[in-house]
Coordinates of C-alpha atoms and ligand atoms in Angstrom, one line a residue:
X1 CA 41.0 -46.1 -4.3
X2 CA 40.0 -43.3 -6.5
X3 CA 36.3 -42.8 -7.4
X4 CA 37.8 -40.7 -10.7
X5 CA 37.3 -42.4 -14.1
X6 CA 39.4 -41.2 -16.8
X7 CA 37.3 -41.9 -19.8
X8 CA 40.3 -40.8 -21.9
X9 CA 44.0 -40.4 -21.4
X10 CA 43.2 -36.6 -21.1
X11 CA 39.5 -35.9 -20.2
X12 CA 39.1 -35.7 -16.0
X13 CA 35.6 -36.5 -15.0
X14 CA 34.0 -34.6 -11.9
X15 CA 32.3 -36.7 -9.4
X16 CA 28.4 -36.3 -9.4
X17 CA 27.8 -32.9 -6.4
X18 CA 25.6 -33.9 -3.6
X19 CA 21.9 -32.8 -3.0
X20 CA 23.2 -29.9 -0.9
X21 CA 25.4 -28.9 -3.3
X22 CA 22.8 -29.0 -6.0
X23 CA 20.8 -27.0 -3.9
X24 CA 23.1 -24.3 -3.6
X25 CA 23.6 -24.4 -7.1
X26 CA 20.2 -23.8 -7.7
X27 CA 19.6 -21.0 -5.5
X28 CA 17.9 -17.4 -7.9
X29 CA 21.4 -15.2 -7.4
X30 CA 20.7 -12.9 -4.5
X31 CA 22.4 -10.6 -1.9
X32 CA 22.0 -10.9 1.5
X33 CA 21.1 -7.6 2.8
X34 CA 19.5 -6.4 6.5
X35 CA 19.3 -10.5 7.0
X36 CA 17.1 -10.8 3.7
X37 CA 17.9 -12.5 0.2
X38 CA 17.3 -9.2 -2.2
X39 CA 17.5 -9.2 -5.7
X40 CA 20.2 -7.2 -7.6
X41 CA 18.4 -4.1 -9.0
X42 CA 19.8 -4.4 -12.7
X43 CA 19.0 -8.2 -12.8
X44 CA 22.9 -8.7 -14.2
X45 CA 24.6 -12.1 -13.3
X46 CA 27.7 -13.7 -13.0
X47 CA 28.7 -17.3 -14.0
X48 CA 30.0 -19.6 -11.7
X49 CA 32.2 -22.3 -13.2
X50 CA 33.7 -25.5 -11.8
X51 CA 37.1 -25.6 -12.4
X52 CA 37.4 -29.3 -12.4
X53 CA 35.1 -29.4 -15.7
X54 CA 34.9 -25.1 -16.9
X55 CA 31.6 -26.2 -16.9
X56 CA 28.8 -23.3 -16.0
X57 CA 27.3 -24.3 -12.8
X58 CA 25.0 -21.9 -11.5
X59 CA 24.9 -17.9 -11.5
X60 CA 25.3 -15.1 -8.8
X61 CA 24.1 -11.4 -8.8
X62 CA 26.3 -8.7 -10.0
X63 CA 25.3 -6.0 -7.2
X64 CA 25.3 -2.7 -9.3
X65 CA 25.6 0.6 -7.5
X66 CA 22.3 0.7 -6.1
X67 CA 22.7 -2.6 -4.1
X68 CA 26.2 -1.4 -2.5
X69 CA 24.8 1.9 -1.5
X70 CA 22.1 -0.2 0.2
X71 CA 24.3 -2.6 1.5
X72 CA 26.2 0.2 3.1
X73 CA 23.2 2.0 4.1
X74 CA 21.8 -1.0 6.1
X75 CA 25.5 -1.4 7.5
X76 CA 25.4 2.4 8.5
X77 CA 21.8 2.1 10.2
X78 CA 23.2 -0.9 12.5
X79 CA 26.1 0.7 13.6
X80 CA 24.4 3.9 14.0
X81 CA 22.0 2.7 16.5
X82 CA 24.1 0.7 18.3
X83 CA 22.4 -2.4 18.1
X84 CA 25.6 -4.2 18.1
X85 CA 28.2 -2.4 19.2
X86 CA 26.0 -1.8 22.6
X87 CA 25.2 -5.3 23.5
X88 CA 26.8 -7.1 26.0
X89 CA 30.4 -7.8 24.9
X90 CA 29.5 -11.4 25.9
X91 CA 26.5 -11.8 23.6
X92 CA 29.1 -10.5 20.7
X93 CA 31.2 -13.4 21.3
X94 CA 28.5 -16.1 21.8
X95 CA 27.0 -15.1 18.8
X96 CA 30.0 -15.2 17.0
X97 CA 30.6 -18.6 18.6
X98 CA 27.3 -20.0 17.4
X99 CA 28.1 -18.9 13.9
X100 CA 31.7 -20.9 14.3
X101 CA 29.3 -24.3 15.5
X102 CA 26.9 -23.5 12.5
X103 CA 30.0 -23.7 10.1
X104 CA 31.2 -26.9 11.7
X105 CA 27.9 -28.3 12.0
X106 CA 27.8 -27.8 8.4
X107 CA 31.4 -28.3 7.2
X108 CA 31.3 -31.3 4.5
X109 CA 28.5 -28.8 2.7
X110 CA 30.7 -26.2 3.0
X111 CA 34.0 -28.1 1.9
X112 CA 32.2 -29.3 -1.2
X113 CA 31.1 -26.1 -2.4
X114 CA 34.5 -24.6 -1.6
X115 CA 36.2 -27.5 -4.3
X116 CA 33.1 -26.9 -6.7
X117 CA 33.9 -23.6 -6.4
X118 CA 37.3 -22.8 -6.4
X119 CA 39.0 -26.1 -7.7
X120 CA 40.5 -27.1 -4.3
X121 CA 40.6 -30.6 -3.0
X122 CA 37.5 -31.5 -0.8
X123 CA 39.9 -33.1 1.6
X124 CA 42.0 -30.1 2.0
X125 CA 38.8 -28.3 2.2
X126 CA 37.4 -30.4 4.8
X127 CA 40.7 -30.1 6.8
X128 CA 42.3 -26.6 6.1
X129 CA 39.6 -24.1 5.0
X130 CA 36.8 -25.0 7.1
X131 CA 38.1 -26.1 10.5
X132 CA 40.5 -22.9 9.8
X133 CA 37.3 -20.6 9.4
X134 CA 35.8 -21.7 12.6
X135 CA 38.9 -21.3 14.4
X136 CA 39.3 -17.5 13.3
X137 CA 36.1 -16.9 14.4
X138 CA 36.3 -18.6 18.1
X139 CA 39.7 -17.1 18.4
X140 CA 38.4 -13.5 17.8
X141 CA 35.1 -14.0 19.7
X142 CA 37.2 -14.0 22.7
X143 CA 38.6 -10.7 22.3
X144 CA 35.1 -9.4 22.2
X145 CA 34.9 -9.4 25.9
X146 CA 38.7 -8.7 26.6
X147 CA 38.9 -5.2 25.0
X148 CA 39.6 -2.7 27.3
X149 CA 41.6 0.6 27.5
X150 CA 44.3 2.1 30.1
X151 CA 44.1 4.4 32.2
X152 CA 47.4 6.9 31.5
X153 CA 48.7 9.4 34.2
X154 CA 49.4 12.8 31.6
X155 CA 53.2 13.8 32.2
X156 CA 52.6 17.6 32.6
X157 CA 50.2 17.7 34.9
X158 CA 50.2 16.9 39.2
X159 CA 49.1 13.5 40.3
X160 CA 45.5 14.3 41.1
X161 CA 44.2 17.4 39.0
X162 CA 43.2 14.9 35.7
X163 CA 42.1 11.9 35.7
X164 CA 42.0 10.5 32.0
X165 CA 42.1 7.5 30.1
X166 CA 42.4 5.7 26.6
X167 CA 39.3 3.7 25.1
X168 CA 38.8 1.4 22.3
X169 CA 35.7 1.9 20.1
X170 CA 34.8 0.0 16.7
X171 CA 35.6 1.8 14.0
X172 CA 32.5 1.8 12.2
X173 CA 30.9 0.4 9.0
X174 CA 33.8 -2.1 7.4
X175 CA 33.7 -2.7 3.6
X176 CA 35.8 -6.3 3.5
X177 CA 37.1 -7.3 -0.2
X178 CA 38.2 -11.1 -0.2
X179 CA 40.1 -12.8 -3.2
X180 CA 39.3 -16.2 -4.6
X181 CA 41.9 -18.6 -2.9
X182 CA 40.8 -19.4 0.6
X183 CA 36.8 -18.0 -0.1
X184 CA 35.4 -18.7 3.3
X185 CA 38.6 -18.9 5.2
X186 CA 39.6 -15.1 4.3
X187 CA 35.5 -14.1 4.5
X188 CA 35.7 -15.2 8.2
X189 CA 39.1 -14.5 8.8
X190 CA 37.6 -10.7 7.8
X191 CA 34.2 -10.6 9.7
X192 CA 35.4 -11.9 12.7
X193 CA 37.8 -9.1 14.2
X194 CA 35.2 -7.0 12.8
X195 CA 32.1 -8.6 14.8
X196 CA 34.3 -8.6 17.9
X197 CA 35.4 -5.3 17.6
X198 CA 31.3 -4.2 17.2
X199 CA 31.8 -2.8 13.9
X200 CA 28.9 -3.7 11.1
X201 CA 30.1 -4.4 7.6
X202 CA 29.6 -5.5 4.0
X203 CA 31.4 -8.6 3.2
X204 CA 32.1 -8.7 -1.3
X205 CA 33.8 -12.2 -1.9
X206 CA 35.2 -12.5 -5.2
X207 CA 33.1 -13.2 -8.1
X208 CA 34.6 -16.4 -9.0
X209 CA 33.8 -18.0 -5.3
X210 CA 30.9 -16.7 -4.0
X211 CA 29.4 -19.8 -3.5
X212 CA 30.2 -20.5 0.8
X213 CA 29.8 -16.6 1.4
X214 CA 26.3 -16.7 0.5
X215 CA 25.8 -20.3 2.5
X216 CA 27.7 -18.4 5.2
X217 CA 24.8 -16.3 5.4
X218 CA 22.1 -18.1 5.7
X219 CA 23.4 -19.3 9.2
X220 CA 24.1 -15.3 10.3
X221 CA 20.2 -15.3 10.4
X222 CA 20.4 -18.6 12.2
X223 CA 23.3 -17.6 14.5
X224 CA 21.2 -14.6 15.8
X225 CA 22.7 -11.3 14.5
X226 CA 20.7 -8.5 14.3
X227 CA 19.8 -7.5 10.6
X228 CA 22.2 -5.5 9.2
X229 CA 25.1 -6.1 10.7
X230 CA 26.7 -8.6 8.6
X231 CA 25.9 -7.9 5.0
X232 CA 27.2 -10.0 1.9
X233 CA 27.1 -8.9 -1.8
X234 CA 28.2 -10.6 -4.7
X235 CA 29.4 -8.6 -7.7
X236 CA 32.5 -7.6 -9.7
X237 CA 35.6 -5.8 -8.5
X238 CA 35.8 -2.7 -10.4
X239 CA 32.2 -2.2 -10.3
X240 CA 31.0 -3.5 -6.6
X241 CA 33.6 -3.6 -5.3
X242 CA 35.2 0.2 -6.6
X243 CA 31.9 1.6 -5.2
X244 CA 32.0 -0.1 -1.9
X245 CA 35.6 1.1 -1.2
X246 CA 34.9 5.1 -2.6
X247 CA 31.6 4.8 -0.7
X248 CA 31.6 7.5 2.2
X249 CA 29.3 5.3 4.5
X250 CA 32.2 3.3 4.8
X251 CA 34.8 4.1 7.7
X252 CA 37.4 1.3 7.1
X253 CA 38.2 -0.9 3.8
X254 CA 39.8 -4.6 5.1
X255 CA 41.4 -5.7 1.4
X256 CA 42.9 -9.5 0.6
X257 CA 43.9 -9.7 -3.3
X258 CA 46.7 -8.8 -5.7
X259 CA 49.2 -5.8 -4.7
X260 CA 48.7 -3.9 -8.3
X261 CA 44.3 -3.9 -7.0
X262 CA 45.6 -3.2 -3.5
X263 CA 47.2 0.0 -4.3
X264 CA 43.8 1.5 -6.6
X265 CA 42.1 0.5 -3.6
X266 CA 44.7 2.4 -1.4
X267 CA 44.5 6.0 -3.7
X268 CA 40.3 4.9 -3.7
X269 CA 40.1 5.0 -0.3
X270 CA 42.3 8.4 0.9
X271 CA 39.1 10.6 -0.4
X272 CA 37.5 10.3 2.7
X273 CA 40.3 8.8 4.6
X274 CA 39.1 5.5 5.4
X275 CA 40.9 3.3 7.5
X276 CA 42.8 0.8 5.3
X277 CA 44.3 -3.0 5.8
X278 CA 45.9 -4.5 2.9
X279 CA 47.2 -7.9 2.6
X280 CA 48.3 -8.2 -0.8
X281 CA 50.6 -10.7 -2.8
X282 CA 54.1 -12.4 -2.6
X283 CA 57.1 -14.5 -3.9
X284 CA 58.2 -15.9 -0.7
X285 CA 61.0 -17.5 -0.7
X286 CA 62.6 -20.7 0.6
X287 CA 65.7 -21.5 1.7
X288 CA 67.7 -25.0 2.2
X289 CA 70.4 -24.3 4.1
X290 CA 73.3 -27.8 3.2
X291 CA 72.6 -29.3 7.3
X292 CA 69.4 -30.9 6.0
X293 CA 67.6 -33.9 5.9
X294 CA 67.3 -33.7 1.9
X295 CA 64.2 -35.8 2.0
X296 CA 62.0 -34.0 4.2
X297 CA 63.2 -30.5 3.3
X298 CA 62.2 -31.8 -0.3
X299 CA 59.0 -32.3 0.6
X300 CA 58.4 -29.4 2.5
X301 CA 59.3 -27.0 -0.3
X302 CA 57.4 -29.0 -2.5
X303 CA 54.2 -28.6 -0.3
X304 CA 55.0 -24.6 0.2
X305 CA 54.6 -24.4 -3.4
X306 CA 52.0 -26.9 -4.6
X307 CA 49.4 -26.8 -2.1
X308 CA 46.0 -25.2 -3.5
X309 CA 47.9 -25.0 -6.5
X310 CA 50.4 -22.3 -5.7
X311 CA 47.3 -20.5 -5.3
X312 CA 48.3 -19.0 -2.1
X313 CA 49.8 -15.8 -1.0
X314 CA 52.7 -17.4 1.3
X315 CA 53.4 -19.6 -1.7
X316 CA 57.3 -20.5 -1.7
X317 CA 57.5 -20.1 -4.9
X318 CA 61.4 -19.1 -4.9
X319 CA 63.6 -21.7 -3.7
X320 CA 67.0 -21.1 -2.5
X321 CA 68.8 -24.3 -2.2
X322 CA 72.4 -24.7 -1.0
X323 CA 75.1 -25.2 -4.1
X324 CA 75.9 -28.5 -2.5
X325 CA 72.8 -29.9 -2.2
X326 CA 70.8 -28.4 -5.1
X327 CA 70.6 -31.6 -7.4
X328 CA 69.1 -33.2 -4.5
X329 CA 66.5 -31.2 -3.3
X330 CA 65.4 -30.3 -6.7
X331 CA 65.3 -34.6 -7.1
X332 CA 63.2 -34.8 -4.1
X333 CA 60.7 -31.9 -4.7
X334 CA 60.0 -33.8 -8.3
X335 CA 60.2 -36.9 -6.6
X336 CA 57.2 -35.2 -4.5
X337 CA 55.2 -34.3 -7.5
X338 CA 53.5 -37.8 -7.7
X339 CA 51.8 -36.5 -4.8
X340 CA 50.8 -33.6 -5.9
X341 CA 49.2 -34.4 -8.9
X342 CA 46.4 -32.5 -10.1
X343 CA 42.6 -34.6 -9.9
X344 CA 39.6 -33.2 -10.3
X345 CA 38.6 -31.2 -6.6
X346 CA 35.8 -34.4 -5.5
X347 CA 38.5 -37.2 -5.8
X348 CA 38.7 -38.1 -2.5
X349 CA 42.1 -39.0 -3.1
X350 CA 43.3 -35.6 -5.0
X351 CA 46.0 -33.4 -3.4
X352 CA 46.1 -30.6 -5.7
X353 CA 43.4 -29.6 -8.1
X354 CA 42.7 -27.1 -10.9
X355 CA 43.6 -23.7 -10.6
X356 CA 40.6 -21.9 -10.2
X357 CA 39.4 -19.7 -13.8
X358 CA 40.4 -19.9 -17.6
X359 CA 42.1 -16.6 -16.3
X360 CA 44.5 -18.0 -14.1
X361 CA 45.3 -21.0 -16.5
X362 CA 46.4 -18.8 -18.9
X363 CA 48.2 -16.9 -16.5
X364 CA 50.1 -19.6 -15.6
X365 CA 50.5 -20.9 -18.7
X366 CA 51.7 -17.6 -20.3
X367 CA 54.2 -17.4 -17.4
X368 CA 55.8 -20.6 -17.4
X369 CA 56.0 -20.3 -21.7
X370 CA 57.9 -16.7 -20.8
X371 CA 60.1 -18.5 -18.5
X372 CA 61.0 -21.0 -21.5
X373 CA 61.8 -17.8 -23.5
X374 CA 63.8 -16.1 -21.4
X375 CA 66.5 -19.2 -21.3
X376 CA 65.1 -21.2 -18.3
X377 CA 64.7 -25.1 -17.9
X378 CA 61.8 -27.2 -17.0
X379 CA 63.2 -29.6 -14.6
X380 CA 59.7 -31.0 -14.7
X381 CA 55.9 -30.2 -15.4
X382 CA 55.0 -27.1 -17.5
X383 CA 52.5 -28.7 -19.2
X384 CA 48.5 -29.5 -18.4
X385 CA 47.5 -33.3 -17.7
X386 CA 44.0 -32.5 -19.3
X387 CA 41.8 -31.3 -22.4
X388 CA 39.0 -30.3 -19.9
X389 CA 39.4 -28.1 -16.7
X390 CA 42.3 -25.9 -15.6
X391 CA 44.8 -28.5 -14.7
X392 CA 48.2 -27.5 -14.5
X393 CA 51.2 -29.7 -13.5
X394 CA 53.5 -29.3 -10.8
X395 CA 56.0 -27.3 -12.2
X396 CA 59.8 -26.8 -11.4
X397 CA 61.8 -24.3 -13.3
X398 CA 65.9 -24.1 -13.3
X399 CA 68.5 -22.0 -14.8
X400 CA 66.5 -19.3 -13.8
X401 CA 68.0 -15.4 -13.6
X402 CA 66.7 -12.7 -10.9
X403 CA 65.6 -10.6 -14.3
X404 CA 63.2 -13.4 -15.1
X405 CA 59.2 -12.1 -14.9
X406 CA 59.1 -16.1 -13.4
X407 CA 61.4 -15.1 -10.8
X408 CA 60.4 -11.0 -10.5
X409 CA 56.5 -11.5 -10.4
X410 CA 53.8 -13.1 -8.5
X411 CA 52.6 -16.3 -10.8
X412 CA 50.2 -17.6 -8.7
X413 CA 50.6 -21.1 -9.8
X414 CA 51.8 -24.1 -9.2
X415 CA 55.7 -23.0 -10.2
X416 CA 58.3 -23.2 -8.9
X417 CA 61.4 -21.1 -9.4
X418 CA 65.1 -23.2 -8.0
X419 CA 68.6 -21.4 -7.8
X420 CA 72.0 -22.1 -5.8
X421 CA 73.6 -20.4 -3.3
X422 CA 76.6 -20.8 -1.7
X423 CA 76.1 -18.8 2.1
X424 CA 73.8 -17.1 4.2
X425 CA 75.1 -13.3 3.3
X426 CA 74.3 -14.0 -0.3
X427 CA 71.1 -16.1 0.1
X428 CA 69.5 -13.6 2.5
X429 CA 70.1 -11.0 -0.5
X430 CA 68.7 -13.2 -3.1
X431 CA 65.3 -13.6 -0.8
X432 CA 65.0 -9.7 -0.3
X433 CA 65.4 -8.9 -4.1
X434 CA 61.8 -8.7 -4.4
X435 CA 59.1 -6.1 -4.0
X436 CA 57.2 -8.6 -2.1
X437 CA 57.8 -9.1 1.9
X438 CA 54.7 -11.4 2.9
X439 CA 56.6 -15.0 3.7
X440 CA 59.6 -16.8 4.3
X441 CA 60.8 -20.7 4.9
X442 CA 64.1 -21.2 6.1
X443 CA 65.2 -25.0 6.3
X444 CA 68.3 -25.8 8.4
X445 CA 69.1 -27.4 11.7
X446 CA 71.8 -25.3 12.8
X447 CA 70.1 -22.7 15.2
X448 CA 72.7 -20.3 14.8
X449 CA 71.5 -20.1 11.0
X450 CA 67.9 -20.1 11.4
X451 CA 68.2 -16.7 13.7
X452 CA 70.4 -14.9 11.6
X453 CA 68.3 -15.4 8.3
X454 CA 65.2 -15.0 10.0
X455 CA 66.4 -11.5 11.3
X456 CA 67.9 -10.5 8.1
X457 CA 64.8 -11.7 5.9
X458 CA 62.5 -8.9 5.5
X459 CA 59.3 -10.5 6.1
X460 CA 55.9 -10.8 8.1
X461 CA 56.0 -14.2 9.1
X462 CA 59.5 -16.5 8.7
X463 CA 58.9 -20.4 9.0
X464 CA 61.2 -22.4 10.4
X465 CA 61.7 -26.3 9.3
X466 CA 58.0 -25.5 7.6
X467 CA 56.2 -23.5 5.8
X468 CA 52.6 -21.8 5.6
X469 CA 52.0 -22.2 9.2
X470 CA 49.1 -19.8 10.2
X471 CA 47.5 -19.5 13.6
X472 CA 44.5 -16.8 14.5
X473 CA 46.8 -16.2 17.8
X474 CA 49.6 -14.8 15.4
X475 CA 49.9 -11.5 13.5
X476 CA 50.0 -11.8 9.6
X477 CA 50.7 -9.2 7.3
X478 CA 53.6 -7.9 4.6
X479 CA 56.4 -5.8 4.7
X480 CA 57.0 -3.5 1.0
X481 CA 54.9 -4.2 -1.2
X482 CA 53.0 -7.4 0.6
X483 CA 50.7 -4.9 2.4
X484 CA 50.0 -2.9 5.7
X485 CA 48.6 -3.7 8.7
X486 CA 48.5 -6.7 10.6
X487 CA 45.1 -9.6 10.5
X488 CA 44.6 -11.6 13.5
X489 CA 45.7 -11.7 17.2
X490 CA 45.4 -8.8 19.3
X491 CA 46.8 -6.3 16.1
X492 CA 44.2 -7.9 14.0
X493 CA 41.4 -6.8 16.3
X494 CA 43.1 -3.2 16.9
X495 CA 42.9 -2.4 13.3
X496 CA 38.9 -2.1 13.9
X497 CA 39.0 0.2 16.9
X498 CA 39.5 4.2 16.8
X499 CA 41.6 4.8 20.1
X500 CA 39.7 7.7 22.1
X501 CA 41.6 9.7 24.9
X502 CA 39.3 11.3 27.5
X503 CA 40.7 13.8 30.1
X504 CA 38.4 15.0 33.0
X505 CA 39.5 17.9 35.2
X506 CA 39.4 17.2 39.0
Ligands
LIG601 P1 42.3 -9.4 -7.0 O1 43.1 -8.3 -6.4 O2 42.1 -9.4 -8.5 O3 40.9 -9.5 -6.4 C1 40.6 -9.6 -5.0 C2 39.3 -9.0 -4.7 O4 39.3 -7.6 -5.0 C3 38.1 -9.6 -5.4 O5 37.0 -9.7 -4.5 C4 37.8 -8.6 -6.5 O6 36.5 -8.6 -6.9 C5 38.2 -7.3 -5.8 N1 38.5 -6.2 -6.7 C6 39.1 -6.2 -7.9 N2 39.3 -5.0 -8.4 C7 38.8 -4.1 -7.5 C8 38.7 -2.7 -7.4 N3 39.1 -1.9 -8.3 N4 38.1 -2.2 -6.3 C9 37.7 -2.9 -5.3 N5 37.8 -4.3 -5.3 C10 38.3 -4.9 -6.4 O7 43.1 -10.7 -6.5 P2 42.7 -12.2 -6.8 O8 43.2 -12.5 -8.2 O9 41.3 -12.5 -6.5 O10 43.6 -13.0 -5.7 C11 44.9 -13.2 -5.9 C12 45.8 -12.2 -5.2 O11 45.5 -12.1 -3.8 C13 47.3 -12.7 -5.2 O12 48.1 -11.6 -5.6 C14 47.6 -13.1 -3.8 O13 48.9 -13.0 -3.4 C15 46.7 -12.2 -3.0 N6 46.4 -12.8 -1.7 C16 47.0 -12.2 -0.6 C17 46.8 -12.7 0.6 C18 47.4 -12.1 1.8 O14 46.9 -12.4 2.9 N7 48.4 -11.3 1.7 C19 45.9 -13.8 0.8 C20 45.3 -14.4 -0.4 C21 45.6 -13.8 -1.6

């Protein structure tokens, strides 16, 4: 039963947050520098918001240029001396292992903050984000004590006269930028290949969810890493976060967020040649091949695209289905929508909840009103269920052309854009007319058809019979304009090591 009380057809009513909660709330906004809560020095805050209500909820420091540069200089100090990159690979890992336990230890306060937060679902907090964060961070720890080099015999040279080998050594200080729609799932997902690698870094979540960062570091101190090495400032993007990425104590930039921020962050970074990951934004697509069970490849699309609102980089927010089964799956995806409908992110019972600013409303809003203008048909949603919050519908868009800004651009939301086709040659086309490369779902149960669209797809990660699938033991990253480099497995940890060559005469 929900605990949700609509007082009016059109008013959603959060439930009362938790002591915890409220205590975080009422923390004096602060940045966790050196393993000490410091004050900004220009005093200047940033509002955080609930989502569910667009209420004000408490405030968080806007770090001005002095607090990055001592951010970074604190982050510089720790590398520099060593005094984490030198310890015993093994007391890398079980620190970063105790700092996994303290997250789980402390997961229902850290899913609660996440939906006061951002707008998402405790539930899906409680099972996605946070069990997902802990996983990242046990799944790297390991690699703390497996990285090792090769030794290489040189091809010009007799067997005997050199003896040389390849190493693997952190790359250094690590500014980590993090967007706003997985907050302490991407903030771990950074740190950790970072910490196992032995780099030191400066963590900047976004500055609308800053809220489980700055939790997460009150259990670093607890956890047991030396001062310095993990640092977390709040602040603004093209104030913190532009100084952090042009600042020359930094040695590699690790960036989550949109492709058009991703590429001034890119041209930011080449001064001083930093090292550069980028996983930036997508319109993955998803095709329904005509073998499928209707219903379940229904639902499936319908959970690619509506989960945290759309709000998610792998989003499949273009679906392909086939001409002979369109009508169907588009029934079944709205039949879905009941499921998905949006409740206010402490409903027990909610699926989806608001999207996360007044921003991103009207972002979504303004899309879905250009797709009406441009000649397309809303099969259903488009509209908001409430007066309060940032509630937007489940939203399914037909008669939709490739020329479409709904179909060309990144919406972010909880849209969906549907069109026909009639076989694999021209579907696989239809996927790759996009600057985006990050995702793709493919739904069929002919093998034969899954392999050949999976090969042609140009893609980082293709999903078979599901969608959103993501597992710390697997490399994720975009082709074109979805990014470069790769985050997790063995690639995810490479990307924080310099390779050294070292070649001793005999
Ligand atoms: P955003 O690019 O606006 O912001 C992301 C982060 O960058 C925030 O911390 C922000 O403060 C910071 N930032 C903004 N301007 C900056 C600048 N000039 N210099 C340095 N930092 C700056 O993105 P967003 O709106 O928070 O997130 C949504 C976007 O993120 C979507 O495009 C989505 O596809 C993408 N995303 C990608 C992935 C992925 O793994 N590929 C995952 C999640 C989200």
């Amino acid at each position: 039963m929900s605990s949700t009380t609509q007082t009016s057809p059109d008013t959603f009513v959060q439930r009362e947050y938790s002591p915890q909660a409220k205590a975080a709330l009422a923390r004096a906004p602060a940045l966790f520098i050196n393993n000490e809560w410091v004050a900004s020095t220009h005093g200047a805050t940033i509002a955080v918001e609930d989502p569910s209500t667009g209420r004000e909820v408490s405030r968080i420091a806007d770090a001005s240029d002095a607090d990055v540069d001592r951010a970074v200089n604190a982050a510089r100090a720790a590398f520099d001396d060593g005094r984490w990159s030198d310890l015993p690979p093994n007391v890398r890992e079980n620190t970063m292992r105790k700092l996994a336990d303290l997250i789980e230890a402390h997961a229902a306060e850290f899913a609660e903050l996440e939906a006061i937060d951002n707008g998402k679902p405790v539930g899906m907090a409680r099972m996605v984000d946070v069990p997902g964060a802990v996983d990242h961070l046990r799944y790297m720890a390991g690699w703390a004590s497996k990285l090792g080099g090769e030794t290489m015999q040189p091809s010009t040279m007799p067997r005997g006269t050199v003896f040389s080998y390849v190493s693997r050594e952190p790359v250094g200080v690590a500014a980590q930028i993090v967007p706003w729609n997985f907050p302490l799932l991407m903030a771990t997902l950074k740190i950790s290949p970072a910490l196992a690698a032995g780099c030191t870094l400066i963590l900047k979540p976004a500055e609308q969810t800053s809220l489980t960062a700055l939790r997460l570091a009150d259990l670093v101190v607890q956890a047991g890493f030396p001062p310095g090495v993990i640092n977390i400032i709040t602040g603004n993007g093209h104030t913190a976060g532009d100084r952090l990425v042009k600042h020359p104590g930094v040695d590699k930039v690790a960036f989550t967020g949109s492709t058009e921020v991703g590429k001034i962050i890119n041209r930011n970074a080449t001064e001083t040649l930093k090292r550069v990951t980028l996983e930036l934004g997508g319109k993955s697509p998803v095709v329904v091949m005509p073998d499928v069970n209707v219903a379940d490849a229904a639902a499936g699309a319908a959970g690619a695209i509506f989960f945290n609102s759309g709000q998610v980089c792998i989003a499949g927010s273009r679906l392909f289905a086939h001409r002979s089964i369109f009508d169907k799956v588009i029934e079944g995806i709205a039949g879905a929508t009941a499921f998905w409908t949006p409740r206010p992110s402490l409903d027990p019972s909610a699926h989806m909840g608001p999207l996360v600013s007044r921003d991103q409303f009207d972002r979504v809003m303004g899309y879905i009103e250009a797709g009406k203008r441009d000649g397309a048909t809303v099969a259903v949603g488009g509209d908001s269920p409430s007066s309060n919050g940032y509630y937007v519908n489940p939203t399914i868009l037909v008669d939709v052309k490739p020329t479409m800004s709904v179909v060309s651009e990144e919406i972010f939301g909880p849209v969906v854009v549907a069109q026909r086709f009639d076989d694999i040659d021209e579907v696989a086309k239809m996927a790759n007319d996009t600057c985006y490369g990050l995702g793709a779902g493919v739904w069929t149960r002919d093998v034969s058809a899954m392999h050949r669209l999976a090969s042609k797809i140009k893609a980082g990660t293709v999903w078979g019979n599901c969608h959103a699938v993501i597992d710390p033991a697997l490399p994720f990253g975009g082709f074109k304009q979805s990014g470069f480099g790769r985050e997790q497995a063995r690639q995810g940890i490479d990307a924080y090591t310099e390779l050294k060559t070292v070649i001793i005469k005999l």
